[in-house]
Structures are given as C-alpha cells and as structure tokens.
Coordinates of C-alpha atoms in Angstrom, one line a residue:
Chain A
M1 CA 5.4 8.3 -36.5
K2 CA 7.2 11.6 -36.2
P3 CA 10.4 11.7 -34.2
A4 CA 10.3 13.7 -31.0
T5 CA 12.6 16.4 -32.2
D6 CA 10.3 17.3 -35.1
M7 CA 7.4 18.1 -32.8
Q8 CA 6.1 21.6 -32.7
P9 CA 3.9 21.5 -29.6
D10 CA 1.5 24.3 -28.8
T11 CA 3.2 27.0 -26.7
D12 CA 0.5 27.4 -24.1
N13 CA 1.1 25.8 -20.7
H14 CA -1.1 22.9 -19.8
I15 CA 0.4 22.2 -16.4
E16 CA 2.3 24.8 -14.4
I17 CA 4.4 24.0 -11.3
A18 CA 5.1 27.0 -9.2
D19 CA 7.4 27.1 -6.1
L20 CA 6.4 23.5 -5.3
T21 CA 7.8 22.1 -2.0
L22 CA 7.1 18.6 -1.0
S23 CA 7.9 16.7 2.2
Y24 CA 6.8 13.8 4.3
G25 CA 6.5 15.2 7.8
D26 CA 9.9 16.8 8.5
F27 CA 11.6 14.9 5.7
L28 CA 12.0 17.2 2.8
I29 CA 11.6 15.6 -0.7
Q30 CA 12.0 18.5 -3.1
Q31 CA 11.8 22.3 -2.8
N32 CA 11.2 25.3 -5.0
L33 CA 10.3 23.4 -8.1
N34 CA 9.3 25.5 -11.1
F35 CA 8.5 24.1 -14.5
N36 CA 5.8 24.1 -17.1
V37 CA 4.4 21.3 -19.2
R38 CA 3.1 22.5 -22.6
R39 CA 0.0 21.1 -24.2
G40 CA 0.6 18.1 -26.3
E41 CA 4.2 17.5 -25.3
V42 CA 5.9 14.5 -23.7
F43 CA 7.5 15.8 -20.5
V44 CA 9.9 13.7 -18.5
V45 CA 10.6 14.0 -14.8
M46 CA 14.0 12.5 -14.3
G47 CA 16.7 12.1 -11.7
G48 CA 18.6 9.4 -9.8
S49 CA 16.8 6.9 -7.5
G50 CA 15.3 8.5 -4.4
C51 CA 15.2 12.1 -5.8
G52 CA 11.4 12.3 -5.3
K53 CA 10.3 11.9 -8.9
T54 CA 7.3 9.7 -8.0
T55 CA 6.3 12.1 -5.1
V56 CA 6.2 15.0 -7.6
L57 CA 4.0 12.9 -9.9
R58 CA 1.7 12.0 -7.0
S59 CA 1.3 15.6 -6.2
I60 CA 0.4 16.5 -9.8
I61 CA -2.2 13.7 -9.9
G62 CA -3.8 14.9 -6.7
L63 CA -2.6 12.2 -4.3
K64 CA 0.0 14.1 -2.3
S65 CA -0.7 17.7 -1.1
P66 CA 2.2 20.0 -1.4
G67 CA 3.7 21.7 1.6
K68 CA 4.1 24.9 -0.4
G69 CA 3.5 26.2 -3.9
Q70 CA 1.0 25.5 -6.6
I71 CA 0.1 23.0 -9.3
R72 CA -2.1 24.6 -12.0
I73 CA -3.8 22.6 -14.6
D74 CA -5.4 24.7 -17.3
G75 CA -4.9 27.6 -14.9
N76 CA -6.8 25.9 -12.0
S77 CA -4.7 25.3 -8.9
I78 CA -5.7 21.7 -8.1
W79 CA -4.9 21.9 -4.4
D80 CA -6.8 25.2 -3.9
V81 CA -10.1 24.2 -5.5
E82 CA -13.1 22.4 -3.9
D83 CA -13.0 18.6 -3.8
E84 CA -15.6 18.3 -6.5
K85 CA -13.6 20.5 -8.9
R86 CA -10.4 18.7 -8.0
N87 CA -12.1 15.3 -8.8
E88 CA -13.2 16.8 -12.1
L89 CA -9.6 17.8 -12.9
K90 CA -8.4 14.4 -11.8
R91 CA -10.8 12.7 -14.2
N92 CA -9.1 14.5 -17.0
M93 CA -5.9 12.8 -16.1
G94 CA -5.1 9.1 -16.7
V95 CA -2.5 7.5 -14.6
L96 CA -0.4 4.4 -15.2
F97 CA 1.1 3.3 -11.9
Q98 CA 4.4 1.5 -11.6
Q99 CA 2.8 -2.0 -11.3
G100 CA -0.3 -1.3 -13.2
A101 CA -2.5 -1.1 -10.0
L102 CA -5.4 -2.9 -11.7
W103 CA -8.3 -3.7 -9.4
S104 CA -7.7 -7.3 -8.7
S105 CA -11.3 -8.3 -8.1
M106 CA -12.4 -7.1 -11.5
T107 CA -11.7 -8.4 -15.0
L108 CA -9.7 -6.2 -17.4
A109 CA -12.9 -5.1 -19.2
E110 CA -14.5 -4.2 -15.8
N111 CA -11.3 -2.3 -14.9
I112 CA -11.7 -0.1 -18.0
A113 CA -15.5 0.1 -17.8
L114 CA -15.7 1.4 -14.2
A115 CA -14.8 5.0 -15.1
L116 CA -17.1 4.9 -18.1
Q117 CA -20.0 3.6 -16.0
M118 CA -19.4 6.2 -13.3
Y119 CA -19.0 9.3 -15.4
T120 CA -20.8 8.7 -18.8
D121 CA -24.3 7.7 -19.9
I122 CA -22.9 5.3 -22.5
P123 CA -25.0 2.0 -22.7
D124 CA -23.4 -1.1 -21.3
K125 CA -23.1 -2.7 -24.8
D126 CA -21.1 0.2 -26.1
I127 CA -19.0 0.3 -23.0
R128 CA -18.0 -3.3 -23.7
E129 CA -16.9 -2.3 -27.2
I130 CA -14.9 0.7 -25.9
C131 CA -13.2 -1.7 -23.5
S132 CA -12.3 -4.1 -26.3
L133 CA -11.0 -1.2 -28.4
K134 CA -8.8 0.2 -25.6
L135 CA -7.4 -3.3 -24.9
A136 CA -6.7 -3.8 -28.6
L137 CA -4.8 -0.5 -28.7
V138 CA -2.4 -1.8 -26.1
G139 CA -2.1 -5.2 -27.8
L140 CA -4.4 -7.1 -25.4
A141 CA -7.3 -7.9 -27.8
G142 CA -9.3 -10.9 -26.5
F143 CA -8.2 -10.5 -22.9
E144 CA -11.4 -8.7 -21.8
D145 CA -12.5 -11.4 -19.3
F146 CA -9.1 -12.2 -17.8
Y147 CA -8.4 -11.2 -14.2
P148 CA -5.2 -9.2 -13.4
N149 CA -3.6 -12.2 -11.7
E150 CA -4.0 -14.3 -14.8
I151 CA -1.7 -12.2 -17.0
S152 CA 2.0 -11.3 -16.9
G153 CA 3.5 -8.1 -15.3
G154 CA 4.1 -6.5 -18.7
M155 CA 0.5 -7.2 -19.8
R156 CA -0.8 -5.8 -16.5
K157 CA 1.1 -2.6 -17.2
R158 CA -0.5 -2.4 -20.7
A159 CA -3.9 -3.1 -19.3
G160 CA -3.3 -0.3 -16.8
L161 CA -2.6 2.0 -19.7
A162 CA -5.8 0.9 -21.4
R163 CA -7.7 1.8 -18.1
A164 CA -5.8 5.1 -17.9
M165 CA -7.0 5.9 -21.4
A166 CA -10.7 5.0 -20.6
L167 CA -12.1 8.5 -20.5
D168 CA -9.8 9.9 -23.3
P169 CA -8.0 12.1 -20.8
D170 CA -6.1 15.3 -21.9
I171 CA -3.2 14.3 -19.7
L172 CA -1.6 10.9 -19.3
C173 CA 0.9 10.3 -16.5
F174 CA 3.3 7.3 -16.4
D175 CA 5.2 6.3 -13.3
E176 CA 8.3 4.4 -14.3
P177 CA 6.7 2.8 -17.4
S178 CA 9.8 0.8 -18.3
A179 CA 10.3 -0.7 -14.9
G180 CA 10.2 -4.5 -15.0
L181 CA 9.7 -4.6 -18.8
D182 CA 12.0 -6.3 -21.3
P183 CA 13.6 -4.0 -23.9
I184 CA 11.1 -4.8 -26.6
S185 CA 8.0 -4.3 -24.4
S186 CA 9.6 -1.1 -23.2
K187 CA 10.1 0.2 -26.7
L188 CA 6.5 -0.7 -27.6
L189 CA 5.3 1.3 -24.7
D190 CA 7.5 4.3 -25.7
D191 CA 6.0 4.0 -29.3
L192 CA 2.5 4.0 -27.8
I193 CA 3.2 7.1 -25.8
L194 CA 4.4 9.0 -28.9
E195 CA 1.4 7.7 -30.9
L196 CA -1.0 9.0 -28.2
R197 CA 0.7 12.4 -28.3
D198 CA 0.6 12.6 -32.0
S199 CA -2.8 11.1 -32.7
L200 CA -4.8 12.6 -29.8
G201 CA -2.6 15.6 -28.8
T202 CA -2.4 14.1 -25.3
T203 CA -0.1 15.8 -22.9
V204 CA 2.1 13.1 -21.4
I205 CA 4.1 13.3 -18.1
V206 CA 6.6 10.4 -17.6
V207 CA 8.6 9.7 -14.5
T208 CA 11.6 7.7 -15.4
H209 CA 15.4 7.3 -15.2
E210 CA 15.7 5.0 -18.2
L211 CA 17.9 7.0 -20.6
A212 CA 16.9 5.1 -23.8
S213 CA 13.3 5.9 -23.0
I214 CA 14.1 9.5 -22.1
F215 CA 15.9 10.2 -25.4
A216 CA 13.3 8.4 -27.4
I217 CA 10.2 10.2 -26.1
A218 CA 10.9 13.4 -24.3
D219 CA 10.2 16.8 -25.8
N220 CA 11.0 18.4 -22.5
S221 CA 12.2 17.4 -19.1
V222 CA 13.1 18.5 -15.6
F223 CA 16.1 17.0 -13.7
L224 CA 15.7 16.6 -9.9
D225 CA 18.7 16.3 -7.6
P226 CA 18.5 14.0 -4.5
D227 CA 21.3 15.9 -2.7
T228 CA 20.2 19.5 -3.0
K229 CA 16.6 18.5 -3.2
T230 CA 16.0 21.0 -6.0
Q231 CA 15.6 20.9 -9.8
L232 CA 19.0 21.3 -11.5
A233 CA 17.8 21.9 -15.1
T234 CA 14.9 21.9 -17.4
G235 CA 14.9 21.5 -21.2
N236 CA 15.1 18.9 -24.0
P237 CA 17.2 16.0 -22.7
K238 CA 19.4 15.8 -25.8
T239 CA 20.2 19.5 -25.4
L240 CA 20.8 19.1 -21.7
R241 CA 23.2 16.2 -22.3
D242 CA 25.3 18.2 -24.8
E243 CA 25.0 21.7 -23.5
C244 CA 23.8 21.9 -19.9
D245 CA 25.9 24.0 -17.6
N246 CA 25.4 21.6 -14.7
F247 CA 27.9 18.7 -14.6
E248 CA 25.6 16.4 -12.6
V249 CA 22.9 16.7 -15.3
R250 CA 25.3 16.1 -18.2
N251 CA 26.9 13.2 -16.4
F252 CA 23.5 11.6 -15.7
L253 CA 22.4 11.9 -19.3
A254 CA 25.8 10.7 -20.6
R255 CA 25.5 7.6 -18.3
G256 CA 28.3 8.7 -16.1
E257 CA 30.8 9.4 -18.9
A258 CA 30.6 13.2 -19.1
R259 CA 33.8 15.3 -18.7
E260 CA 34.1 18.2 -16.3
Chain B
M1 CA 56.9 -3.2 12.3
E2 CA 59.6 -1.9 10.0
G3 CA 60.5 1.6 11.2
E4 CA 57.2 3.5 10.9
T5 CA 55.7 1.0 8.5
L6 CA 53.5 -1.8 9.6
V7 CA 53.8 -4.8 7.3
L8 CA 50.7 -7.1 7.6
T9 CA 51.4 -10.6 6.3
F10 CA 48.4 -12.6 5.2
A11 CA 48.9 -16.3 4.7
G12 CA 46.7 -19.4 4.2
D13 CA 43.0 -19.3 3.2
W14 CA 40.8 -16.4 4.1
L15 CA 37.3 -17.7 3.6
L16 CA 33.9 -16.8 5.3
A17 CA 33.3 -20.5 5.8
G18 CA 36.8 -21.2 7.3
Q19 CA 38.2 -20.6 10.8
R20 CA 38.2 -16.9 11.6
T21 CA 40.6 -16.6 14.5
E22 CA 43.0 -14.6 12.3
T23 CA 40.3 -11.9 11.8
N24 CA 40.1 -11.3 15.6
N25 CA 43.9 -11.2 15.8
V26 CA 43.9 -8.2 13.4
D27 CA 42.5 -5.9 16.2
T28 CA 45.3 -7.0 18.5
V29 CA 47.9 -6.4 15.8
L30 CA 46.5 -3.0 14.9
A31 CA 46.4 -2.0 18.6
E32 CA 50.1 -2.5 18.8
A33 CA 50.7 -0.4 15.7
E34 CA 49.4 3.0 17.1
G35 CA 52.7 4.8 16.1
A36 CA 52.8 3.6 12.5
Q37 CA 52.7 6.0 9.6
R38 CA 52.1 3.5 6.9
I39 CA 50.5 0.1 6.4
T40 CA 51.7 -2.3 3.7
Y41 CA 50.8 -5.9 2.8
E42 CA 52.6 -9.1 2.2
T43 CA 50.5 -11.7 0.6
S44 CA 52.8 -14.2 -1.2
Q45 CA 51.6 -17.0 1.1
L46 CA 47.9 -16.1 0.7
G47 CA 45.7 -19.0 -0.5
T48 CA 42.1 -18.7 -1.6
W49 CA 40.1 -15.7 -0.3
D50 CA 36.6 -14.2 -0.4
T51 CA 34.6 -11.7 1.6
G52 CA 36.3 -13.1 4.7
L53 CA 39.5 -11.3 3.6
I54 CA 37.8 -8.1 2.3
T55 CA 35.9 -7.6 5.6
T56 CA 39.2 -7.7 7.5
L57 CA 40.9 -5.3 5.0
A58 CA 37.9 -3.0 5.3
S59 CA 38.3 -2.8 9.1
I60 CA 42.0 -2.1 8.6
Q61 CA 41.1 0.7 6.1
H62 CA 38.7 2.2 8.7
F63 CA 41.4 2.0 11.3
A64 CA 43.9 3.7 9.0
T65 CA 41.6 6.4 8.0
S66 CA 40.6 7.3 11.6
R67 CA 44.3 7.6 12.6
R68 CA 45.4 9.2 9.3
I69 CA 47.8 6.3 8.5
E70 CA 48.6 5.7 4.9
N71 CA 47.2 2.4 3.7
D72 CA 49.2 1.1 0.8
L73 CA 47.2 -1.6 -0.9
T74 CA 49.7 -2.5 -3.6
G75 CA 50.8 -5.7 -1.9
L76 CA 47.3 -7.1 -2.1
P77 CA 45.9 -9.2 -4.9
E78 CA 44.4 -7.1 -7.7
G79 CA 40.9 -8.4 -7.1
A80 CA 41.0 -7.6 -3.4
Q81 CA 42.3 -4.0 -4.2
G82 CA 39.4 -3.5 -6.7
L83 CA 36.8 -4.7 -4.3
L84 CA 38.2 -2.6 -1.4
N85 CA 38.3 0.5 -3.7
L86 CA 34.8 -0.2 -4.7
A87 CA 33.6 -0.4 -1.1
F88 CA 35.1 3.0 -0.3
A89 CA 34.3 4.7 -3.6
V90 CA 31.1 6.2 -2.4
K91 CA 31.3 8.0 0.9
E92 CA 28.8 7.0 3.6
R93 CA 25.8 9.3 3.5
E94 CA 25.7 11.6 6.4
G95 CA 23.0 10.7 8.9
A96 CA 22.2 7.5 7.1
R97 CA 23.6 5.2 9.8
R98 CA 21.2 4.4 12.5
E99 CA 22.3 3.8 16.1
A100 CA 20.8 0.8 17.7
T101 CA 19.5 2.0 21.1
Q102 CA 17.7 0.1 23.8
P103 CA 14.7 2.3 24.8
R104 CA 14.1 2.7 28.6
L105 CA 11.0 1.4 30.2
A106 CA 9.5 4.8 30.7
E107 CA 10.2 5.7 27.0
S108 CA 8.6 2.5 25.8
V109 CA 5.5 3.0 27.9
G110 CA 5.3 6.6 26.7
T111 CA 5.7 5.6 23.1
A112 CA 3.1 2.9 23.4
T113 CA 0.7 5.3 25.1
L114 CA 1.1 7.9 22.4
E115 CA 0.6 5.3 19.7
F116 CA -2.6 4.1 21.5
L117 CA -3.9 7.7 21.7
E118 CA -3.0 8.3 18.0
S119 CA -4.8 5.1 16.9
G120 CA -7.9 6.3 18.9
K121 CA -7.7 9.6 17.1
E122 CA -7.4 7.8 13.8
L123 CA -10.5 5.7 14.6
I124 CA -12.5 8.8 15.4
A125 CA -11.4 10.5 12.3
F126 CA -12.3 7.5 10.3
M127 CA -15.8 7.5 11.8
G128 CA -16.0 11.1 10.7
E129 CA -15.1 10.1 7.2
L130 CA -17.9 7.4 7.3
A131 CA -20.4 10.0 8.5
L132 CA -19.5 12.2 5.5
S133 CA -19.8 9.3 3.2
V134 CA -23.3 8.6 4.6
Q135 CA -24.1 12.2 3.9
R136 CA -22.9 11.9 0.3
M137 CA -25.0 8.7 -0.1
I138 CA -28.1 10.5 1.1
R139 CA -27.4 13.4 -1.3
R140 CA -26.7 10.7 -4.0
K141 CA -23.2 12.1 -4.6
A142 CA -21.4 9.0 -3.4
T143 CA -19.9 6.6 -6.0
I144 CA -21.2 3.2 -5.0
Q145 CA -21.5 0.2 -7.3
A146 CA -24.3 -2.2 -6.6
S147 CA -22.2 -5.2 -7.6
Q148 CA -19.7 -4.3 -4.8
V149 CA -22.5 -4.2 -2.3
W150 CA -23.9 -7.6 -3.4
L151 CA -20.5 -9.1 -3.3
A152 CA -19.9 -7.9 0.2
I153 CA -23.3 -9.1 1.3
Q154 CA -22.5 -12.6 -0.1
E155 CA -19.1 -12.7 1.7
A156 CA -20.5 -11.4 5.0
G157 CA -23.7 -13.4 4.8
V158 CA -24.2 -16.7 3.1
E159 CA -20.5 -17.7 3.1
A160 CA -20.4 -17.3 6.9
L161 CA -23.3 -19.7 7.5
P162 CA -21.4 -23.0 7.9
I163 CA -18.9 -21.8 10.5
V164 CA -21.5 -19.7 12.4
G165 CA -23.9 -22.7 12.4
L166 CA -21.3 -25.2 13.6
I167 CA -19.9 -23.0 16.4
T168 CA -23.3 -21.9 17.8
F169 CA -24.7 -25.5 17.5
L170 CA -21.9 -26.7 19.7
I171 CA -22.2 -23.7 22.1
G172 CA -25.9 -24.6 22.5
M173 CA -25.0 -28.2 23.3
I174 CA -22.4 -27.1 25.9
F175 CA -25.0 -24.9 27.6
A176 CA -27.5 -27.7 27.6
F177 CA -25.0 -30.1 29.1
V178 CA -24.4 -27.7 32.0
G179 CA -28.1 -27.0 32.3
V180 CA -29.1 -30.7 32.4
M181 CA -26.4 -31.6 34.9
Q182 CA -27.2 -28.8 37.3
L183 CA -31.0 -28.3 36.9
N184 CA -31.7 -32.0 37.0
N185 CA -30.4 -32.1 40.6
F186 CA -33.5 -30.0 41.5
G187 CA -35.8 -31.9 39.2
A188 CA -35.9 -28.8 36.9
G189 CA -34.3 -30.4 33.9
I190 CA -36.9 -29.0 31.5
Y191 CA -35.7 -25.4 32.4
T192 CA -32.6 -26.3 30.4
A193 CA -34.6 -25.1 27.4
D194 CA -35.1 -21.7 29.1
L195 CA -31.4 -21.5 29.9
V196 CA -30.2 -22.3 26.4
A197 CA -32.8 -20.1 24.7
V198 CA -32.3 -17.0 26.8
A199 CA -28.5 -17.3 26.8
M200 CA -28.3 -17.9 23.1
V201 CA -30.8 -15.3 21.9
R202 CA -29.8 -12.5 24.3
E203 CA -26.1 -12.9 24.7
M204 CA -24.3 -15.8 23.2
A205 CA -25.5 -15.8 19.6
P206 CA -24.7 -12.1 19.0
I207 CA -21.4 -12.2 20.8
M208 CA -20.2 -15.5 19.2
T209 CA -21.3 -14.5 15.8
A210 CA -19.6 -11.1 16.2
I211 CA -16.3 -12.8 17.4
L212 CA -16.5 -15.2 14.4
M213 CA -17.1 -12.3 12.0
A214 CA -14.2 -10.4 13.5
G215 CA -11.9 -13.3 12.8
R216 CA -13.4 -14.0 9.5
T217 CA -14.8 -11.0 7.8
G218 CA -13.1 -8.2 9.8
A219 CA -9.7 -9.8 9.1
S220 CA -10.6 -10.3 5.5
Y221 CA -11.6 -6.6 5.1
A222 CA -8.3 -5.4 6.6
A223 CA -6.3 -7.8 4.4
Q224 CA -8.3 -6.9 1.2
L225 CA -8.0 -3.1 1.7
G226 CA -4.4 -3.3 2.9
T227 CA -3.3 -5.3 -0.1
M228 CA -5.2 -2.9 -2.4
K229 CA -3.3 -0.1 -0.7
V230 CA 0.1 -1.8 -1.2
N231 CA -0.8 -2.4 -4.9
E232 CA -1.7 1.2 -5.4
E233 CA -5.3 0.1 -6.3
I234 CA -6.7 2.6 -3.8
D235 CA -4.6 5.4 -5.4
A236 CA -5.9 4.3 -8.8
L237 CA -9.5 4.9 -7.5
S238 CA -8.6 8.3 -6.1
T239 CA -7.1 9.4 -9.4
L240 CA -10.4 8.8 -11.1
G241 CA -12.1 11.0 -8.5
I242 CA -13.7 8.0 -6.8
N243 CA -13.7 8.3 -3.0
P244 CA -12.4 5.0 -1.7
I245 CA -14.5 5.3 1.5
D246 CA -17.7 5.5 -0.6
F247 CA -16.6 2.8 -3.1
L248 CA -14.8 0.3 -0.9
V249 CA -15.6 0.9 2.8
M250 CA -19.3 1.7 2.8
P251 CA -20.4 -1.4 0.9
R252 CA -18.5 -3.6 3.4
V253 CA -19.8 -1.8 6.5
F254 CA -23.3 -1.8 5.1
A255 CA -23.1 -5.5 4.3
L256 CA -21.9 -6.5 7.7
I257 CA -24.5 -4.3 9.6
L258 CA -27.2 -5.8 7.4
M259 CA -26.2 -9.4 7.7
M260 CA -25.4 -9.5 11.4
P261 CA -29.0 -9.7 12.6
F262 CA -29.8 -12.4 10.1
L263 CA -26.7 -14.4 11.1
T264 CA -27.5 -13.9 14.8
M265 CA -31.1 -15.2 14.3
Y266 CA -29.7 -18.2 12.5
A267 CA -27.0 -18.7 15.2
S268 CA -29.8 -18.6 17.9
L269 CA -31.8 -21.2 16.1
M270 CA -28.7 -23.4 15.7
G271 CA -27.8 -23.0 19.4
I272 CA -31.4 -23.9 20.5
F273 CA -31.3 -26.9 18.2
G274 CA -28.0 -28.0 19.8
G275 CA -29.6 -27.7 23.2
L276 CA -32.6 -29.6 22.0
V277 CA -30.4 -32.5 20.8
V278 CA -28.7 -32.8 24.2
A279 CA -31.9 -32.2 26.3
V280 CA -33.9 -34.8 24.4
S281 CA -31.2 -37.4 24.6
M282 CA -30.4 -36.9 28.3
L283 CA -33.8 -36.0 29.7
D284 CA -37.1 -37.7 29.5
I285 CA -38.7 -35.0 27.3
T286 CA -39.9 -34.8 23.7
P287 CA -38.7 -32.3 21.1
L288 CA -42.1 -30.7 21.2
Q289 CA -42.0 -30.1 24.9
Y290 CA -38.6 -28.5 24.5
I291 CA -39.8 -26.2 21.8
V292 CA -42.9 -25.2 23.8
Q293 CA -40.7 -24.4 26.8
T294 CA -38.3 -22.4 24.6
N295 CA -41.2 -20.5 23.1
A296 CA -42.4 -19.5 26.5
A297 CA -38.9 -18.4 27.6
V298 CA -38.0 -16.0 24.8
G299 CA -40.0 -12.8 24.7
L300 CA -39.8 -10.2 22.0
N301 CA -37.7 -8.0 24.3
T302 CA -35.1 -10.7 24.5
L303 CA -35.2 -11.2 20.8
F304 CA -34.9 -7.6 19.8
G305 CA -32.4 -6.9 22.6
G306 CA -30.1 -9.6 21.0
L307 CA -30.6 -8.3 17.4
F308 CA -29.8 -4.8 18.4
K309 CA -26.6 -6.0 20.0
A310 CA -25.8 -7.9 16.7
I311 CA -26.2 -4.6 14.7
V312 CA -23.8 -2.8 17.1
Y313 CA -21.2 -5.6 17.1
G314 CA -21.5 -5.8 13.3
A315 CA -20.8 -2.1 12.9
L316 CA -17.8 -2.3 15.3
V317 CA -16.3 -5.3 13.5
A318 CA -16.7 -3.6 10.1
L319 CA -15.3 -0.4 11.5
A320 CA -12.2 -2.1 12.9
G321 CA -11.6 -4.1 9.8
T322 CA -12.0 -1.3 7.3
Q323 CA -10.2 1.3 9.4
Q324 CA -7.1 -1.0 9.8
G325 CA -7.2 -1.8 6.1
M326 CA -7.3 1.8 5.0
A327 CA -4.6 2.8 7.5
C328 CA -2.3 -0.1 6.4
G329 CA 1.3 0.7 5.5
N330 CA 2.9 -0.1 2.2
S331 CA 4.4 -3.5 2.8
A332 CA 3.5 -7.2 3.1
M333 CA 4.4 -7.0 6.8
A334 CA 2.0 -4.0 7.3
V335 CA -0.9 -6.0 5.8
G336 CA -0.2 -8.8 8.3
Q337 CA -0.1 -6.3 11.1
A338 CA -3.3 -4.6 9.9
T339 CA -5.1 -7.9 9.8
T340 CA -4.0 -8.8 13.4
K341 CA -4.9 -5.4 14.7
A342 CA -8.4 -5.6 13.0
V343 CA -9.2 -8.8 14.8
V344 CA -7.8 -7.7 18.2
M345 CA -9.5 -4.3 17.9
G346 CA -12.8 -5.9 16.8
I347 CA -12.9 -8.3 19.7
V348 CA -12.0 -5.6 22.2
L349 CA -14.7 -3.3 20.9
I350 CA -17.2 -6.2 21.0
V351 CA -16.5 -7.1 24.6
V352 CA -16.4 -3.4 25.8
S353 CA -19.7 -2.7 24.0
A354 CA -21.2 -5.9 25.3
S355 CA -20.5 -4.8 28.9
I356 CA -21.9 -1.3 28.3
L357 CA -25.1 -2.7 26.6
T358 CA -25.7 -5.2 29.4
V359 CA -25.6 -2.4 32.0
I360 CA -28.0 -0.3 29.8
Y361 CA -30.4 -3.3 29.3
I362 CA -30.5 -4.0 33.0
N363 CA -31.3 -0.4 33.7
L364 CA -34.0 -0.4 31.1
G365 CA -35.4 -3.6 32.5
I366 CA -35.0 -5.5 29.2

C-alpha cells in the first residue's frame, strides 16, 4: 500500500463546500465553511470535541439542511435539487455511522443486501455472494447470518462499513471510525480506508480527532474551531502541524505541545 | 489575621465521609476577613484529606477572586495545590452555567399549552407525510419490502390473539353476569344473549381490542422506531435514499389497519363465548338457544358498524405509535417518553373517536 504522502490525487473537485453555515435553531454550529474535497483523496474533518464535525458530515450526506451556503457533489448542489435527484446523489455515498447503525432486525447479509435489492436487478443468489465478499473484505467472512446484537462493537462497525460499500459508492464517509475501537482494530480500519482509496479510487471523508489516524490516512483536511465556529485552516495535516500560521491548529496537531 | 494577611489553619482530617462542620465555619471565617489583602495557609496539623478539603479550598479561591484578594497556596500540600490549579486551569465557559428557576403557574400553563399545540401540529404534519407516502405507493415509487409488511402483520395479528382472546372472553363473562342478575328479575334472562352480543360486536370488542393494541402494538411501534432513531438506523436508511416513512411506518400502519377488523371479529366471538358460558351455567337455557338468540340480535349493520370502528381505531393507534416513534429524541429516556406518549395518545384518540362515531351512528340510525 502506498503511503498517503505519495498519493497524487486527481485535481478535480469531487465535493465543494461553499459558504456553508449550519445551526440548530438559534444555536450556531459552524459558519462560512469553504473547502473542497478532491476526487480520490482521503479528506479529514477535524477539530476538538463539540466543534460541529459530525453536523458538517450530516449536512454533506444529506441529513441536515444547511442554513446558508451550498454543498456540491460533482457540481450538483445537493440541497437545491429535487428529492429524487438528491436520493440518487445519496446512493452514491456510503456512510459508516459512529456505532455502525446496523438495522437490528436484519442479519448482516440482509443489512448489506437491502440496497442491492432496492436499486439493482441482481438475482438473489448473486446478491448473497456479494454480501459474503463485502463481509470478507472487512474481515467478517462467515458472519452472514449473525444479527447485529450477536457481534462485538468493533465487528458491528466493520459490518457497517461492508454495508456502506454495498453499492460501490464513489464517496465513503466515516463518522469517528476509531471511536470505541482498540488500537489494532483502529489501525486495520485505517488500512482499509487507504486500500479503498487506492484500489477503487474512492473519495473518503473522515470525521475524527484521533491524531494517529489523521496522520496515517489524511491527504487533506479542514480544522474546525468550536470557539469562533469557523474553519481555522485547510491542508495536509502534517504540513499544518509544522507550518500552519494558526497556533490553535499547530497545538492541536502537536497534541498540545506546540510553541507560540 | 496577621496585619492584612489572613492565615487559615487546617487541622485534622478533611474527608467527604467525615464530619463537615469545619466547612461551614469557613464562610464565617471568610466573612470576618473582608479587609484582608492576602490569604495564606497553615497545614502542619492537617491529617488525611480528599475532595472534602478541595471543595472548601475552591470556595475560598472563588471568594478571593471575587474580592481581588491574593490567594497564596504555597502552604497547602502539593497534591492539593495541583488539584486546585487543575480545577481553575480552564475558565468557566460564558453562558454555560444554567440558573435553576422555578417557573410561575401562568408560565407553566403557557408552556404546556404551546407544547400541546406543537404536538398537534406535528401529528397533522405526520398525517401529511403518510398521505404523500400513500401517493408514492400508488405511483409505485415507494420503497417497501414485502418481508417488513409480513413481519408487521404477524406482530399485529397472530401474536395478539392470546391477550385479545383472554380479555374479551372475560369482558363477555362480566356482561353476562350483569345481564343475568338484572334481566332474570323480569324473567327475561334469555335476553342476556342480546345484551352481550350487541355490546360486544358494536362497542366493546372494537374498543377493548384497540386499547389492548395501543398498549401492546402502539407502544411497541414507538419503542422500535425510537430505538432505531437513537441508534442512527433511520439515518442509515435515509442516506441510502430510502424514505423511512415508506419503509418503516407504512408497513406498520397498513398491518394494524388490516388486522384490526379480524382481531375485532375474533374478540366479538370470544366475548359471546364468555357470555354463553355464564348464561348456560346460570340460566336454564341450552347453548343452542343462546346461539339462536345471539344470531337474532346481531344484524349486519351492527357487525359492519363495529368493524368500521375497528378500522378507525387501528389507524389511530398506528398513527400515535409511529408518530411518537419517529418524533423520539436521541436518548434512552426519550424512547421511554415516546412509548408512554404513544399509549396515552392512542387511548385518548380511541375514546374521542368512539364518542364521535357513536353520535354519527345514532344520527344515521345504525
């Protein structure tokens, strides 16, 4: 696998965030966000707890409408198109939620199969094989007929990733992938993210504050600040740690050990 | 007090579990030290300590800060200094502290009224969503899985038979007891069959089945959907472009509306059977006589009147359960509240609609 710094992603923008402002009622979450995610890169949305990282992700995946601004995927502004078009754009995104969010009344295979049954004409027998393959990719071969409550938290997360990959989406989004995982499982998930980028050219957005993970996988990143409720910097995290003008960003990336 | 310096001497054990009279004394001591410029500590006699000491030191620190008095911690044990510095290292976030206020009666009534109106608006909006979903179903654009519908039918149908059967059998028996005791006084004991049959088919079977379904199925809908919301399962559906109303709500609503008339018919039969058992054992009549009398008492109007009520109640119970589930907050407590609200709302809607339907039936001569 190639290290992140050797990557030469395409220069065209896959996702564009323009003047994005998000709030819950009168409570402002983030304002005036502007950043682009290039096709085939791993992009990390980072910042301290409570800075609104997950809300930004929810807005990108079509769950939280922005107060102001635009989110464009392949040039289509997802909050300005008809519902049908938005659903089509959403289907092109796989999402791994923080706790996996598997449908508890279905087996792992049924969880993965649902999207394939809904949106493709693949025969049931082939769907079963695809499910087995996706589960094998995340290290869960043989767990097809298990229910989510019969497996561990880490396994649920991996099964959630298998489900997110069901329709071979162009974009994969991860909400705190390392949360609740031991260091080895966390590293395996990071490796898997890089493998998906390298093998399938998938664009990956990861919301996290885990520094080890950030430095291991990120090609590019945006840093959100909970106090000013704005983005403080964008760029490669290693470059930001060493060269960013903003002390907050350098300090965060140096684990609180940066010098003024 | 030594000049402008207040020396605070701490002695003995300062533990949370110990006697805490000294802590209260601190306020009195500090009140006398209004003119001090500096506070220092003498702790050579201090025994064991824990948060009991730190809490007192923190209130002294607050006192000193508010009066711009220098608080010299050097006399304190190192551990206590470290903890105190840690507690004051991060400034309190502005606006984070919430004042505990006791709302006035008018304010409470106003808030409750607004919440009631808001929940009414949410219910109407939800009915609108359901109407749109029906439209999508007709245009075959809704994402519905047959297995979900069958599962919902099983849960709302067959699995409810034992409890519905038991309760309505007993209700039939109670009605028969009352009928036998009263009607026998006039030598009209055989009319117990009429009383039980009409009461069950027309009113009691639909309403009792509906109330049971509100407590059983309506609550289960709210808990299932609420938990799915807490676990982000509903968000996961949305990200696939699957409308949760089409996929989760419609099968449940459809199943309950479909199953309610069948359950009501079954409930009526069980109630009549309960009445038969009592009447035959207490009166000098045969089961056949009871059945013939029942057959004569129940017309088609009564039967269909009861079944229509069952459909209306079923729709209302499903509406309350699914709406509360989908509107559930993101916590375990919210799931509990949604379940309670679903049952209460379901029963209120059943009783209100029962009254309205009874007036309509009387006016239509049914």
